[in-house]
Amino acid sequence: MRIGVLTSSRADFGIYLPLLKALKSDVFFELKIIVFGTHLSSFHGETVNQIINEGFEVNFRIESLLLNDSAESISTAIGLTTIKFGNFWETHRSEFDLVFCLGDRYEMFAAVTAGIAFNIPFAHLHGGETTLGAIDNVFRHAITLASKYHFVSTEAYAQRVKEVTGSNENIYYVGALSLDNLKGLNLLTIEQFREKWNIDLSNKTVLVTFHPETIMAEENIHHTEQLVKVILEHPDFQYLITMPNADTSGNAIRKILENKLSALEYVYLIENLGSQSYFTAMKYCSFLLGNTSSGIIEAASFGKYVINLGDRQKGRASGGNVIHVPIDHLAIRNVINTLSIDTSFKGGNIYFKDNTAEQIIEKLKQIEYYAR
């Protein structure tokens, strides 16, 4: 079975990884990886190299990302990506029996949109979810509508996919694929992490990722300044901050973090940790702070509490480890002061289901069998 995988960023590649390994190791499948988006941007760490370093062949590279992150530039990038993929599908559509897409990014939306006219059989991962603080919510549901197969992370999201598509066909509840990473990932020791990053995780550490809210983009500078105030008021922690993505206002957030925090000896600004180091930091940190989906989906598996800021993840199902807080430095400070950093969360992970990648593999084989 000839499988294509669309990957546009470090984030989706990390989620895909267990599935990619399963596809590569099974002779039933012929895997081709299609790389585009921030993977090919030196500004964002040229993360295509992570794919290669994991032992995968990059079969196709499609350049379409603009450096500016304004709304106009993102709209232009959507158009450019759609044009580039129109040419790509025209040339290569016959090479795929099924193409995986993931999530809700605007560049993923563009790649899938271009494939609609060619009847590309897309399989969408993480459909049905809701993030009311990001325009990605619109992109996700559009990708769902354009896809033939749906692999969802919770039963509630399966129901929403049914509502979006008006059909209950080809919807599979398999759990969150990224959690499979945690079983097979060899995490670093504190000493190994120190040698690699010159950061000592035996110190009290807050793992921070703060992306823009694209629905209320004009508020992002104020929101970032509130976060900076919190960090300045709590120098008793060290802060490991992974830099924001390529959404609208991402560069503005980046500049504020660099200008106000980079000189502080207790703050570390890292462009891209990679999965192994990121989950190592999650394992040893005191808690997570920010608005990333990894706080919603993966943190509970490490028993970590998460201070989730603002509305970016609003609408997404979350466990008892997630504390939702408005982006106000006083409100955030109050939660930090009441949070016991020595207490781990023991409530389990609502996104976990055994052997997600293997479930997907079995469904693919059934799909291929019935398509004969």
PDB file of C-alpha atoms in Angstrom, residues 28 42 55 57 69 83 110 114 134 149 155 161 196 219 245 256 351 362 372:
ATOM      1  CA  PHE A  28       3.132  -4.049   3.375  1.00  0.00           C
ATOM      2  CA  SER A  42      16.391  28.125   8.461  1.00  0.00           C
ATOM      3  CA  GLY A  55      16.462   7.619   9.608  1.00  0.00           C
ATOM      4  CA  GLU A  57      14.062   9.507   3.517  1.00  0.00           C
ATOM      5  CA  ASP A  69       3.968  36.407   9.769  1.00  0.00           C
ATOM      6  CA  ILE A  83      -0.486  26.518  -6.200  1.00  0.00           C
ATOM      7  CA  ALA A 110      -3.490  24.580   1.676  1.00  0.00           C
ATOM      8  CA  ALA A 114      -5.069  21.612  -3.560  1.00  0.00           C
ATOM      9  CA  ALA A 134      -6.908  30.165  16.960  1.00  0.00           C
ATOM     10  CA  TYR A 149     -10.557   8.716   6.608  1.00  0.00           C
ATOM     11  CA  GLU A 155     -14.718   9.493  21.469  1.00  0.00           C
ATOM     12  CA  VAL A 161     -16.230  14.541  13.056  1.00  0.00           C
ATOM     13  CA  LYS A 196      23.677  18.667  25.374  1.00  0.00           C
ATOM     14  CA  GLU A 219      -3.713  41.200  22.040  1.00  0.00           C
ATOM     15  CA  ASN A 245       5.502  28.983  15.790  1.00  0.00           C
ATOM     16  CA  ILE A 256       9.715  40.478  23.119  1.00  0.00           C
ATOM     17  CA  TYR A 351      -6.067  10.980  25.382  1.00  0.00           C
ATOM     18  CA  GLU A 362      -4.452  -2.480  11.153  1.00  0.00           C
ATOM     19  CA  ARG A 372      -9.447  -4.436  -3.892  1.00  0.00           C
TER      20      ARG A 372
END
